Amino acid sequence: AFKPPCEIIFNFCLGSCWGFFCVLEEFLYFVINVMACKCGTAVFNGNIRSVGKCTYGTTAQIPSIGKCERIANKPVAEKIKKWYNKSMNKQISLSNLEDELSQVRTKKKEFLEQIERIVPWNEWVAMIKPCYYKGERGNKPYELELMLRLYLIQNLYNLADEATVAEVTDSRAFSDFCGVESSNQIPDGDTLGRFRNLLVKNELQEKLFAQVVEQLTARGLILKKGTIVDSTIIAAPTSTKNKERKRDSDAHQTRKGNTWYFGYKAHIGVDKDSGLTHTVKATPANIHDVTMMSELLTGEEEVVYGDSGYLGAEKREEAIVKNRSGKMIKYKLNRRPSQSKDNSVRSKAQIKRREREKSSVRSKVEHVFGVVKGLLRYRKTRYKGLRKQTAKLNIMFALANLILAGRPHLAA
């Protein structure tokens, strides 16, 4: 049957109004869902507006499907047995999150701030700059101070080249210490390795250590009136799974007690008053301590302390008997316990008291080893050759001196 135009127009308007109200109802339902859900997960036209977990409410995310289904006033964990993302109770924007993390105080940040204060950056950069790349050809080299900071992080945390770059990229504390804001500003591990080899080739680690000793002497922290000598073993890899099919030819094995070690020895001379290192020598592990005594003295000492491994050092041909002022140097070396086993009880008590007095002074050298092998975790080397070990030990004891000199009892 033919319908008049007015009826057709009326039906069209009625259907349009009904469709508009249906859309409005769905939109209002979406708004109610957002307000009812704690984490803000809701679906509108099949798209998830935000991701999170609803604890109580009318919607819940099903990650495997990518939708939300209605749940009437029951916990999501009871209705959905599948895995779901755990969200924070408070939604934080990325910029606010970065600001909050940057203000958190951690031990790593505090330690790096201490290194920032105590390292003489201007002097060290000026010493390295004449040997650094000029950038006259090809791409410009990275900033010298950035490379120096990366090198110090590598030594402070005993990291390999690639591991250092990865840690600076991942750690906010490391990136702030280096002053970088993007991964494009960080060199790769090969570049850091070439920079380290550049320092080794020009013997700059020894110069940096000498600069630290000179600075501490000028501050009156190294008096050189007495020296404590000691050594420690730095282990080396014993594996032969390499290109040459052999171990490091410069390293040797030695026995300490009933245990055998393979590697190098670090011989140091420490100021008896402050406990700061003024001399560092590296040798294979089989070199006896007493043979290095004369190389660890400055020539200005009045007294020398050492353990029983240095007994007889003053009788050797190369021994320094008099200082530069012409005064005799006193060698106060700890005796072996077996040397007094036949003495009387009274004599043993006197010897024990004297040995304790020597040990109380000599113990300061253990604080230096505690920083190098404990705090800086340098117990095993990853480099081959005596030359590289000498460079490594010089920069490690330079950092140890700066750390010890920054402690309250010396800084005051």
mmCIF file of C-alpha atoms in Angstrom:
data_model
loop_
_atom_site.group_PDB
_atom_site.id
_atom_site.type_symbol
_atom_site.label_atom_id
_atom_site.label_comp_id
_atom_site.label_asym_id
_atom_site.label_seq_id
_atom_site.Cartn_x
_atom_site.Cartn_y
_atom_site.Cartn_z
ATOM 1 C CA ALA A 1 0.000 0.000 0.000
ATOM 2 C CA PHE A 2 1.148 3.496 -0.763
ATOM 3 C CA LYS A 3 2.137 5.561 2.276
ATOM 4 C CA PRO A 4 1.769 9.312 2.198
ATOM 5 C CA PRO A 5 5.008 11.393 2.342
ATOM 6 C CA CYS A 6 4.167 12.842 5.720
ATOM 7 C CA GLU A 7 4.071 9.370 7.309
ATOM 8 C CA ILE A 8 7.431 8.476 5.753
ATOM 9 C CA ILE A 9 8.991 11.683 7.081
ATOM 10 C CA PHE A 10 7.527 11.048 10.535
ATOM 11 C CA ASN A 11 8.897 7.489 10.687
ATOM 12 C CA PHE A 12 12.339 8.703 9.561
ATOM 13 C CA CYS A 13 12.511 11.402 12.247
ATOM 14 C CA LEU A 14 11.305 8.969 14.905
ATOM 15 C CA GLY A 15 13.956 6.408 13.955
ATOM 16 C CA SER A 16 16.705 9.057 13.934
ATOM 17 C CA CYS A 17 15.751 10.288 17.397
ATOM 18 C CA TRP A 18 15.639 6.731 18.720
ATOM 19 C CA GLY A 19 19.116 6.046 17.270
ATOM 20 C CA PHE A 20 20.491 9.243 18.828
ATOM 21 C CA PHE A 21 19.173 8.307 22.262
ATOM 22 C CA CYS A 22 20.662 4.802 21.929
ATOM 23 C CA VAL A 23 24.090 6.276 21.156
ATOM 24 C CA LEU A 24 23.733 8.722 24.047
ATOM 25 C CA GLU A 25 22.839 5.839 26.361
ATOM 26 C CA GLU A 26 25.941 3.887 25.326
ATOM 27 C CA PHE A 27 28.149 6.960 25.878
ATOM 28 C CA LEU A 28 26.707 7.572 29.339
ATOM 29 C CA TYR A 29 27.214 3.875 30.136
ATOM 30 C CA PHE A 30 30.872 4.232 29.107
ATOM 31 C CA VAL A 31 31.316 7.251 31.415
ATOM 32 C CA ILE A 32 29.738 5.367 34.319
ATOM 33 C CA ASN A 33 32.059 2.424 33.680
ATOM 34 C CA VAL A 34 35.121 4.656 33.826
ATOM 35 C CA MET A 35 34.008 6.248 37.060
ATOM 36 C CA ALA A 36 33.053 2.916 38.656
ATOM 37 C CA CYS A 37 36.265 1.089 37.777
ATOM 38 C CA LYS A 38 39.210 1.914 40.103
ATOM 39 C CA CYS A 39 41.909 1.530 37.480
ATOM 40 C CA GLY A 40 39.927 3.109 34.642
ATOM 41 C CA THR A 41 39.550 0.127 32.282
ATOM 42 C CA ALA A 42 36.577 0.452 29.936
ATOM 43 C CA VAL A 43 35.495 -0.408 26.389
ATOM 44 C CA PHE A 44 33.907 1.965 23.915
ATOM 45 C CA ASN A 45 33.208 0.732 20.373
ATOM 46 C CA GLY A 46 35.422 -2.302 21.001
ATOM 47 C CA ASN A 47 38.609 -0.368 21.967
ATOM 48 C CA ILE A 48 40.253 -0.442 25.390
ATOM 49 C CA ARG A 49 40.834 3.143 26.548
ATOM 50 C CA SER A 50 43.220 2.271 29.409
ATOM 51 C CA VAL A 51 44.938 -0.824 30.711
ATOM 52 C CA GLY A 52 44.871 -1.987 34.288
ATOM 53 C CA LYS A 53 43.162 -4.201 36.845
ATOM 54 C CA CYS A 54 39.664 -3.662 38.221
ATOM 55 C CA THR A 55 39.141 -4.833 41.747
ATOM 56 C CA TYR A 56 35.430 -4.171 42.082
ATOM 57 C CA GLY A 57 33.139 -2.730 39.494
ATOM 58 C CA THR A 58 31.350 -3.434 36.250
ATOM 59 C CA THR A 59 34.225 -4.063 33.828
ATOM 60 C CA ALA A 60 37.417 -6.074 33.828
ATOM 61 C CA GLN A 61 40.200 -6.572 31.314
ATOM 62 C CA ILE A 62 40.736 -9.998 29.742
ATOM 63 C CA PRO A 63 44.219 -9.747 28.187
ATOM 64 C CA SER A 64 43.913 -12.895 26.084
ATOM 65 C CA ILE A 65 40.831 -11.543 24.282
ATOM 66 C CA GLY A 66 41.556 -7.824 24.342
ATOM 67 C CA LYS A 67 38.043 -6.884 25.542
ATOM 68 C CA CYS A 68 36.196 -6.246 28.761
ATOM 69 C CA GLU A 69 33.233 -8.173 30.086
ATOM 70 C CA ARG A 70 30.671 -7.203 32.668
ATOM 71 C CA ILE A 71 31.046 -8.490 36.203
ATOM 72 C CA ALA A 72 28.384 -7.632 38.710
ATOM 73 C CA ASN A 73 29.806 -6.482 42.061
ATOM 74 C CA LYS A 74 32.330 -9.361 42.422
ATOM 75 C CA PRO A 75 36.140 -9.349 42.514
ATOM 76 C CA VAL A 76 37.822 -9.846 39.179
ATOM 77 C CA ALA A 77 40.154 -12.506 40.599
ATOM 78 C CA GLU A 78 37.127 -14.686 41.393
ATOM 79 C CA LYS A 79 35.607 -14.388 37.914
ATOM 80 C CA ILE A 80 38.728 -14.406 35.722
ATOM 81 C CA LYS A 81 41.183 -17.220 36.270
ATOM 82 C CA LYS A 82 43.629 -15.995 33.618
ATOM 83 C CA TRP A 83 46.696 -13.874 34.170
ATOM 84 C CA TYR A 84 46.097 -10.145 34.353
ATOM 85 C CA ASN A 85 48.382 -7.129 34.621
ATOM 86 C CA LYS A 86 48.969 -5.609 38.017
ATOM 87 C CA SER A 87 48.791 -1.834 37.935
ATOM 88 C CA MET A 88 49.804 0.842 40.414
ATOM 89 C CA ASN A 89 47.175 2.200 42.738
ATOM 90 C CA LYS A 90 48.007 5.663 41.495
ATOM 91 C CA GLN A 91 48.436 6.464 37.833
ATOM 92 C CA ILE A 92 51.535 8.611 37.263
ATOM 93 C CA SER A 93 52.544 10.210 34.011
ATOM 94 C CA LEU A 94 55.963 9.462 32.530
ATOM 95 C CA SER A 95 57.343 12.926 33.291
ATOM 96 C CA ASN A 96 56.195 12.783 36.915
ATOM 97 C CA LEU A 97 57.641 9.294 37.268
ATOM 98 C CA GLU A 98 61.039 10.433 36.017
ATOM 99 C CA ASP A 99 61.047 13.408 38.377
ATOM 100 C CA GLU A 100 60.149 11.183 41.315
ATOM 101 C CA LEU A 101 62.863 8.613 40.535
ATOM 102 C CA SER A 102 65.479 11.326 40.106
ATOM 103 C CA GLN A 103 64.855 12.535 43.648
ATOM 104 C CA VAL A 104 65.186 9.129 45.320
ATOM 105 C CA ARG A 105 68.350 8.841 47.430
ATOM 106 C CA THR A 106 70.290 5.619 46.980
ATOM 107 C CA LYS A 107 73.726 4.451 48.145
ATOM 108 C CA LYS A 108 74.923 4.396 44.555
ATOM 109 C CA LYS A 109 73.955 8.036 44.037
ATOM 110 C CA GLU A 110 75.564 9.072 47.310
ATOM 111 C CA PHE A 111 78.783 7.223 46.426
ATOM 112 C CA LEU A 112 78.941 8.821 42.973
ATOM 113 C CA GLU A 113 78.298 12.233 44.498
ATOM 114 C CA GLN A 114 81.263 11.625 46.787
ATOM 115 C CA ILE A 115 83.419 10.707 43.764
ATOM 116 C CA GLU A 116 82.184 13.865 42.031
ATOM 117 C CA ARG A 117 83.458 15.951 44.938
ATOM 118 C CA ILE A 118 86.827 14.332 45.532
ATOM 119 C CA VAL A 119 88.148 13.739 41.996
ATOM 120 C CA PRO A 120 90.239 16.665 40.646
ATOM 121 C CA TRP A 121 88.498 16.732 37.266
ATOM 122 C CA ASN A 122 90.216 19.809 35.818
ATOM 123 C CA GLU A 123 93.708 18.532 36.634
ATOM 124 C CA TRP A 124 93.053 15.047 35.296
ATOM 125 C CA VAL A 125 91.486 16.297 32.078
ATOM 126 C CA ALA A 126 94.416 18.659 31.543
ATOM 127 C CA MET A 127 96.886 15.777 31.977
ATOM 128 C CA ILE A 128 95.091 13.509 29.498
ATOM 129 C CA LYS A 129 94.216 16.136 26.884
ATOM 130 C CA PRO A 130 97.662 16.292 25.137
ATOM 131 C CA CYS A 131 97.425 12.545 24.426
ATOM 132 C CA TYR A 132 93.746 12.515 23.416
ATOM 133 C CA TYR A 133 92.443 12.501 19.865
ATOM 134 C CA LYS A 134 92.461 15.890 18.155
ATOM 135 C CA GLY A 135 89.551 15.185 15.818
ATOM 136 C CA GLU A 136 91.256 16.699 12.783
ATOM 137 C CA ARG A 137 90.033 13.916 10.499
ATOM 138 C CA GLY A 138 86.797 12.002 10.373
ATOM 139 C CA ASN A 139 84.154 12.216 13.058
ATOM 140 C CA LYS A 140 84.808 14.301 16.119
ATOM 141 C CA PRO A 141 85.825 12.283 19.199
ATOM 142 C CA TYR A 142 83.664 12.062 22.283
ATOM 143 C CA GLU A 143 84.182 14.625 25.007
ATOM 144 C CA LEU A 144 87.277 13.859 27.057
ATOM 145 C CA GLU A 145 85.545 14.332 30.402
ATOM 146 C CA LEU A 146 82.775 11.926 29.358
ATOM 147 C CA MET A 147 85.345 9.256 28.491
ATOM 148 C CA LEU A 148 87.146 9.861 31.788
ATOM 149 C CA ARG A 149 83.913 9.494 33.746
ATOM 150 C CA LEU A 150 83.101 6.250 31.943
ATOM 151 C CA TYR A 151 86.600 4.972 32.698
ATOM 152 C CA LEU A 152 86.210 5.801 36.396
ATOM 153 C CA ILE A 153 82.839 4.019 36.552
ATOM 154 C CA GLN A 154 84.506 1.001 34.990
ATOM 155 C CA ASN A 155 87.152 0.975 37.734
ATOM 156 C CA LEU A 156 84.827 1.893 40.592
ATOM 157 C CA TYR A 157 82.520 -1.052 39.854
ATOM 158 C CA ASN A 158 85.026 -3.457 38.218
ATOM 159 C CA LEU A 159 83.135 -3.665 34.913
ATOM 160 C CA ALA A 160 84.126 -4.776 31.438
ATOM 161 C CA ASP A 161 83.918 -2.348 28.511
ATOM 162 C CA GLU A 162 80.539 -3.515 27.212
ATOM 163 C CA ALA A 163 79.141 -3.883 30.725
ATOM 164 C CA THR A 164 80.117 -0.293 31.533
ATOM 165 C CA VAL A 165 78.231 1.050 28.523
ATOM 166 C CA ALA A 166 75.211 -1.113 29.352
ATOM 167 C CA GLU A 167 75.152 0.050 32.984
ATOM 168 C CA VAL A 168 75.369 3.715 32.013
ATOM 169 C CA THR A 169 72.478 3.174 29.605
ATOM 170 C CA ASP A 170 70.331 1.360 32.188
ATOM 171 C CA SER A 171 71.199 3.180 35.428
ATOM 172 C CA ARG A 172 69.882 6.652 36.131
ATOM 173 C CA ALA A 173 72.657 7.260 38.679
ATOM 174 C CA PHE A 174 75.394 6.384 36.161
ATOM 175 C CA SER A 175 73.886 8.476 33.368
ATOM 176 C CA ASP A 176 73.557 11.483 35.685
ATOM 177 C CA PHE A 177 77.177 11.037 36.799
ATOM 178 C CA CYS A 178 78.313 11.026 33.155
ATOM 179 C CA GLY A 179 75.994 13.888 32.184
ATOM 180 C CA VAL A 180 74.236 12.038 29.348
ATOM 181 C CA GLU A 181 70.538 12.164 28.512
ATOM 182 C CA SER A 182 70.363 9.823 25.529
ATOM 183 C CA SER A 183 71.903 6.537 24.472
ATOM 184 C CA ASN A 184 73.238 8.299 21.378
ATOM 185 C CA GLN A 185 75.612 10.260 23.612
ATOM 186 C CA ILE A 186 77.219 7.090 25.036
ATOM 187 C CA PRO A 187 80.138 5.498 23.147
ATOM 188 C CA ASP A 188 80.278 1.772 22.533
ATOM 189 C CA GLY A 189 82.513 -0.684 24.376
ATOM 190 C CA ASP A 190 85.232 -0.669 21.697
ATOM 191 C CA THR A 191 85.624 3.099 22.008
ATOM 192 C CA LEU A 192 85.999 2.801 25.779
ATOM 193 C CA GLY A 193 88.582 0.038 25.313
ATOM 194 C CA ARG A 194 90.616 2.207 22.926
ATOM 195 C CA PHE A 195 90.522 5.047 25.445
ATOM 196 C CA ARG A 196 91.797 2.742 28.199
ATOM 197 C CA ASN A 197 94.605 1.469 25.951
ATOM 198 C CA LEU A 198 95.488 5.080 25.146
ATOM 199 C CA LEU A 199 95.960 5.779 28.850
ATOM 200 C CA VAL A 200 98.050 2.621 29.266
ATOM 201 C CA LYS A 201 100.238 3.448 26.263
ATOM 202 C CA ASN A 202 101.058 6.932 27.567
ATOM 203 C CA GLU A 203 101.448 5.774 31.207
ATOM 204 C CA LEU A 204 98.775 8.220 32.295
ATOM 205 C CA GLN A 205 97.500 6.075 35.178
ATOM 206 C CA GLU A 206 100.885 6.461 36.873
ATOM 207 C CA LYS A 207 100.737 10.206 36.316
ATOM 208 C CA LEU A 208 97.241 10.404 37.781
ATOM 209 C CA PHE A 209 98.378 8.482 40.871
ATOM 210 C CA ALA A 210 101.407 10.753 41.259
ATOM 211 C CA GLN A 211 99.162 13.812 40.969
ATOM 212 C CA VAL A 212 96.910 12.497 43.746
ATOM 213 C CA VAL A 213 99.925 11.809 46.003
ATOM 214 C CA GLU A 214 101.286 15.288 45.329
ATOM 215 C CA GLN A 215 97.927 16.856 46.117
ATOM 216 C CA LEU A 216 97.557 14.922 49.377
ATOM 217 C CA THR A 217 101.134 15.779 50.365
ATOM 218 C CA ALA A 218 100.423 19.472 49.787
ATOM 219 C CA ARG A 219 97.384 19.162 52.074
ATOM 220 C CA GLY A 220 99.585 17.644 54.786
ATOM 221 C CA LEU A 221 97.944 14.226 54.688
ATOM 222 C CA ILE A 222 101.077 12.344 53.579
ATOM 223 C CA LEU A 223 103.966 13.262 55.885
ATOM 224 C CA LYS A 224 106.437 10.534 54.812
ATOM 225 C CA LYS A 225 107.867 10.252 58.327
ATOM 226 C CA GLY A 226 107.162 6.544 58.357
ATOM 227 C CA THR A 227 106.091 3.871 55.888
ATOM 228 C CA ILE A 228 104.092 0.661 56.220
ATOM 229 C CA VAL A 229 104.830 -1.916 53.528
ATOM 230 C CA ASP A 230 102.619 -4.808 52.535
ATOM 231 C CA SER A 231 101.395 -6.764 49.511
ATOM 232 C CA THR A 232 98.268 -8.527 48.303
ATOM 233 C CA ILE A 233 97.590 -11.084 45.591
ATOM 234 C CA ILE A 234 95.453 -10.175 42.576
ATOM 235 C CA ALA A 235 94.212 -13.351 40.947
ATOM 236 C CA ALA A 236 94.378 -13.895 37.177
ATOM 237 C CA PRO A 237 92.344 -16.258 34.961
ATOM 238 C CA THR A 238 93.869 -19.732 34.786
ATOM 239 C CA SER A 239 91.920 -20.885 31.751
ATOM 240 C CA THR A 240 93.753 -21.828 28.529
ATOM 241 C CA LYS A 241 90.651 -21.529 26.347
ATOM 242 C CA ASN A 242 91.989 -18.654 24.277
ATOM 243 C CA LYS A 243 93.674 -18.044 20.963
ATOM 244 C CA GLU A 244 97.195 -18.754 22.272
ATOM 245 C CA ARG A 245 96.055 -21.855 24.234
ATOM 246 C CA LYS A 246 98.018 -20.766 27.293
ATOM 247 C CA ARG A 247 97.770 -18.704 30.460
ATOM 248 C CA ASP A 248 99.083 -15.197 30.958
ATOM 249 C CA SER A 249 102.843 -15.480 30.533
ATOM 250 C CA ASP A 250 103.570 -12.559 32.906
ATOM 251 C CA ALA A 251 101.543 -14.023 35.779
ATOM 252 C CA HIS A 252 102.888 -16.766 38.039
ATOM 253 C CA GLN A 253 101.652 -18.968 40.828
ATOM 254 C CA THR A 254 102.563 -18.817 44.483
ATOM 255 C CA ARG A 255 101.560 -20.511 47.688
ATOM 256 C CA LYS A 256 100.153 -18.732 50.700
ATOM 257 C CA GLY A 257 99.678 -21.097 53.593
ATOM 258 C CA ASN A 258 98.386 -24.297 52.040
ATOM 259 C CA THR A 259 96.599 -22.555 49.138
ATOM 260 C CA TRP A 260 98.032 -21.947 45.687
ATOM 261 C CA TYR A 261 97.272 -18.735 43.761
ATOM 262 C CA PHE A 262 97.911 -17.693 40.176
ATOM 263 C CA GLY A 263 98.207 -14.038 39.271
ATOM 264 C CA TYR A 264 100.035 -10.873 40.324
ATOM 265 C CA LYS A 265 101.086 -9.087 43.487
ATOM 266 C CA ALA A 266 100.394 -5.482 44.403
ATOM 267 C CA HIS A 267 103.164 -4.074 46.636
ATOM 268 C CA ILE A 268 102.364 -0.759 48.330
ATOM 269 C CA GLY A 269 103.980 1.700 50.682
ATOM 270 C CA VAL A 270 101.552 3.486 53.019
ATOM 271 C CA ASP A 271 102.087 6.560 55.188
ATOM 272 C CA LYS A 272 102.061 5.446 58.831
ATOM 273 C CA ASP A 273 100.170 8.529 60.074
ATOM 274 C CA SER A 274 97.342 8.846 57.536
ATOM 275 C CA GLY A 275 97.192 5.365 55.985
ATOM 276 C CA LEU A 276 97.350 6.767 52.444
ATOM 277 C CA THR A 277 99.355 5.034 49.718
ATOM 278 C CA HIS A 278 102.381 6.843 48.286
ATOM 279 C CA THR A 279 104.020 4.003 46.285
ATOM 280 C CA VAL A 280 102.589 1.167 44.162
ATOM 281 C CA LYS A 281 104.471 -1.630 42.411
ATOM 282 C CA ALA A 282 103.127 -4.618 40.471
ATOM 283 C CA THR A 283 104.980 -7.922 40.111
ATOM 284 C CA PRO A 284 104.163 -11.543 39.326
ATOM 285 C CA ALA A 285 102.823 -13.404 42.342
ATOM 286 C CA ASN A 286 105.983 -15.468 42.839
ATOM 287 C CA ILE A 287 108.150 -12.414 43.701
ATOM 288 C CA HIS A 288 108.919 -12.409 47.427
ATOM 289 C CA ASP A 289 107.859 -9.402 49.499
ATOM 290 C CA VAL A 290 111.281 -8.737 51.000
ATOM 291 C CA THR A 291 112.842 -8.116 47.569
ATOM 292 C CA MET A 292 110.501 -5.156 46.962
ATOM 293 C CA MET A 293 111.080 -3.368 50.280
ATOM 294 C CA SER A 294 113.601 -0.810 49.003
ATOM 295 C CA GLU A 295 111.379 0.182 46.060
ATOM 296 C CA LEU A 296 108.461 1.015 48.350
ATOM 297 C CA LEU A 297 110.323 3.560 50.502
ATOM 298 C CA THR A 298 110.533 7.274 49.778
ATOM 299 C CA GLY A 299 113.936 7.805 51.422
ATOM 300 C CA GLU A 300 112.564 10.286 53.964
ATOM 301 C CA GLU A 301 111.302 7.756 56.516
ATOM 302 C CA GLU A 302 112.462 7.486 60.088
ATOM 303 C CA VAL A 303 110.712 4.160 60.710
ATOM 304 C CA VAL A 304 109.412 1.294 58.571
ATOM 305 C CA TYR A 305 106.712 -1.221 59.552
ATOM 306 C CA GLY A 306 106.089 -4.596 57.947
ATOM 307 C CA ASP A 307 104.943 -8.128 58.671
ATOM 308 C CA SER A 308 107.158 -11.179 59.129
ATOM 309 C CA GLY A 309 107.494 -11.560 55.366
ATOM 310 C CA TYR A 310 109.949 -8.627 55.395
ATOM 311 C CA LEU A 311 112.284 -10.003 58.068
ATOM 312 C CA GLY A 312 115.909 -9.447 57.095
ATOM 313 C CA ALA A 313 115.132 -6.614 54.660
ATOM 314 C CA GLU A 314 117.520 -4.205 56.406
ATOM 315 C CA LYS A 315 120.400 -6.668 55.852
ATOM 316 C CA ARG A 316 120.036 -6.956 52.090
ATOM 317 C CA GLU A 317 122.421 -5.224 49.675
ATOM 318 C CA GLU A 318 119.749 -2.946 48.212
ATOM 319 C CA ALA A 319 118.371 -1.999 51.657
ATOM 320 C CA ILE A 320 117.984 1.680 52.528
ATOM 321 C CA VAL A 321 119.636 2.073 55.918
ATOM 322 C CA LYS A 322 119.745 5.876 56.193
ATOM 323 C CA ASN A 323 117.253 8.470 55.055
ATOM 324 C CA ARG A 324 118.098 11.637 53.137
ATOM 325 C CA SER A 325 118.827 13.491 56.368
ATOM 326 C CA GLY A 326 121.482 10.948 57.308
ATOM 327 C CA LYS A 327 119.486 9.402 60.157
ATOM 328 C CA MET A 328 119.261 5.657 60.625
ATOM 329 C CA ILE A 329 115.932 4.120 59.621
ATOM 330 C CA LYS A 330 114.306 1.883 62.238
ATOM 331 C CA TYR A 331 112.845 -1.347 60.870
ATOM 332 C CA LYS A 332 109.958 -2.458 63.099
ATOM 333 C CA LEU A 333 108.987 -5.786 61.611
ATOM 334 C CA ASN A 334 106.673 -8.310 63.183
ATOM 335 C CA ARG A 335 108.351 -11.481 64.403
ATOM 336 C CA ARG A 336 107.183 -14.984 63.643
ATOM 337 C CA PRO A 337 105.430 -16.711 66.589
ATOM 338 C CA SER A 338 107.884 -19.596 66.369
ATOM 339 C CA GLN A 339 110.812 -17.303 67.230
ATOM 340 C CA SER A 340 109.672 -16.865 70.838
ATOM 341 C CA LYS A 341 108.294 -20.311 71.628
ATOM 342 C CA ASP A 342 111.316 -21.217 73.815
ATOM 343 C CA ASN A 343 111.267 -17.981 75.859
ATOM 344 C CA SER A 344 109.993 -17.671 79.402
ATOM 345 C CA VAL A 345 106.424 -16.726 80.192
ATOM 346 C CA ARG A 346 107.407 -13.183 81.184
ATOM 347 C CA SER A 347 109.468 -12.755 78.048
ATOM 348 C CA LYS A 348 106.608 -14.015 75.895
ATOM 349 C CA ALA A 349 104.246 -11.467 77.461
ATOM 350 C CA GLN A 350 106.669 -8.624 76.707
ATOM 351 C CA ILE A 351 107.174 -9.809 73.136
ATOM 352 C CA LYS A 352 103.418 -10.119 72.658
ATOM 353 C CA ARG A 353 102.912 -6.529 73.863
ATOM 354 C CA ARG A 354 105.568 -5.201 71.467
ATOM 355 C CA GLU A 355 104.116 -7.159 68.560
ATOM 356 C CA ARG A 356 100.669 -5.785 69.322
ATOM 357 C CA GLU A 357 102.054 -2.233 69.237
ATOM 358 C CA LYS A 358 103.597 -2.878 65.827
ATOM 359 C CA SER A 359 100.423 -4.485 64.513
ATOM 360 C CA SER A 360 98.265 -1.584 65.705
ATOM 361 C CA VAL A 361 100.251 0.734 63.425
ATOM 362 C CA ARG A 362 100.641 -1.750 60.594
ATOM 363 C CA SER A 363 96.874 -2.412 60.465
ATOM 364 C CA LYS A 364 96.345 0.858 58.578
ATOM 365 C CA VAL A 365 97.566 -0.804 55.411
ATOM 366 C CA GLU A 366 94.644 -3.227 55.603
ATOM 367 C CA HIS A 367 92.222 -0.316 55.304
ATOM 368 C CA VAL A 368 93.641 0.461 51.870
ATOM 369 C CA PHE A 369 93.285 -3.151 50.771
ATOM 370 C CA GLY A 370 89.767 -3.118 52.180
ATOM 371 C CA VAL A 371 88.804 -0.261 49.875
ATOM 372 C CA VAL A 372 90.443 -1.745 46.777
ATOM 373 C CA LYS A 373 89.328 -5.353 47.230
ATOM 374 C CA GLY A 374 86.159 -4.754 49.248
ATOM 375 C CA LEU A 375 84.549 -1.490 48.222
ATOM 376 C CA LEU A 376 85.901 -1.396 44.646
ATOM 377 C CA ARG A 377 85.796 -5.217 44.317
ATOM 378 C CA TYR A 378 89.114 -5.566 42.511
ATOM 379 C CA ARG A 379 90.178 -9.091 43.488
ATOM 380 C CA LYS A 380 90.726 -10.612 40.048
ATOM 381 C CA THR A 381 92.140 -9.002 36.931
ATOM 382 C CA ARG A 382 90.686 -9.372 33.456
ATOM 383 C CA TYR A 383 93.730 -8.005 31.592
ATOM 384 C CA LYS A 384 96.872 -9.782 30.435
ATOM 385 C CA GLY A 385 100.403 -8.477 30.844
ATOM 386 C CA LEU A 386 102.356 -6.819 33.621
ATOM 387 C CA ARG A 387 102.114 -3.396 31.966
ATOM 388 C CA LYS A 388 98.326 -3.380 32.119
ATOM 389 C CA GLN A 389 98.376 -4.596 35.715
ATOM 390 C CA THR A 390 100.646 -1.721 36.706
ATOM 391 C CA ALA A 391 98.305 0.783 35.081
ATOM 392 C CA LYS A 392 95.250 -0.798 36.671
ATOM 393 C CA LEU A 393 96.778 -0.823 40.164
ATOM 394 C CA ASN A 394 97.839 2.819 39.909
ATOM 395 C CA ILE A 395 94.349 4.054 39.076
ATOM 396 C CA MET A 396 92.776 1.793 41.719
ATOM 397 C CA PHE A 397 95.030 3.043 44.518
ATOM 398 C CA ALA A 398 94.607 6.622 43.314
ATOM 399 C CA LEU A 399 90.842 6.246 43.755
ATOM 400 C CA ALA A 400 91.373 4.511 47.104
ATOM 401 C CA ASN A 401 93.486 7.453 48.290
ATOM 402 C CA LEU A 402 90.786 9.932 47.284
ATOM 403 C CA ILE A 403 88.085 7.894 49.045
ATOM 404 C CA LEU A 404 90.117 7.511 52.252
ATOM 405 C CA ALA A 405 91.173 11.172 52.218
ATOM 406 C CA GLY A 406 87.523 12.195 52.015
ATOM 407 C CA ARG A 407 86.606 10.426 55.245
ATOM 408 C CA PRO A 408 85.853 12.639 58.264
ATOM 409 C CA HIS A 409 88.878 11.719 60.391
ATOM 410 C CA LEU A 410 91.220 12.860 57.579
ATOM 411 C CA ALA A 411 89.108 15.548 55.910
ATOM 412 C CA ALA A 412 88.972 17.500 59.167
#
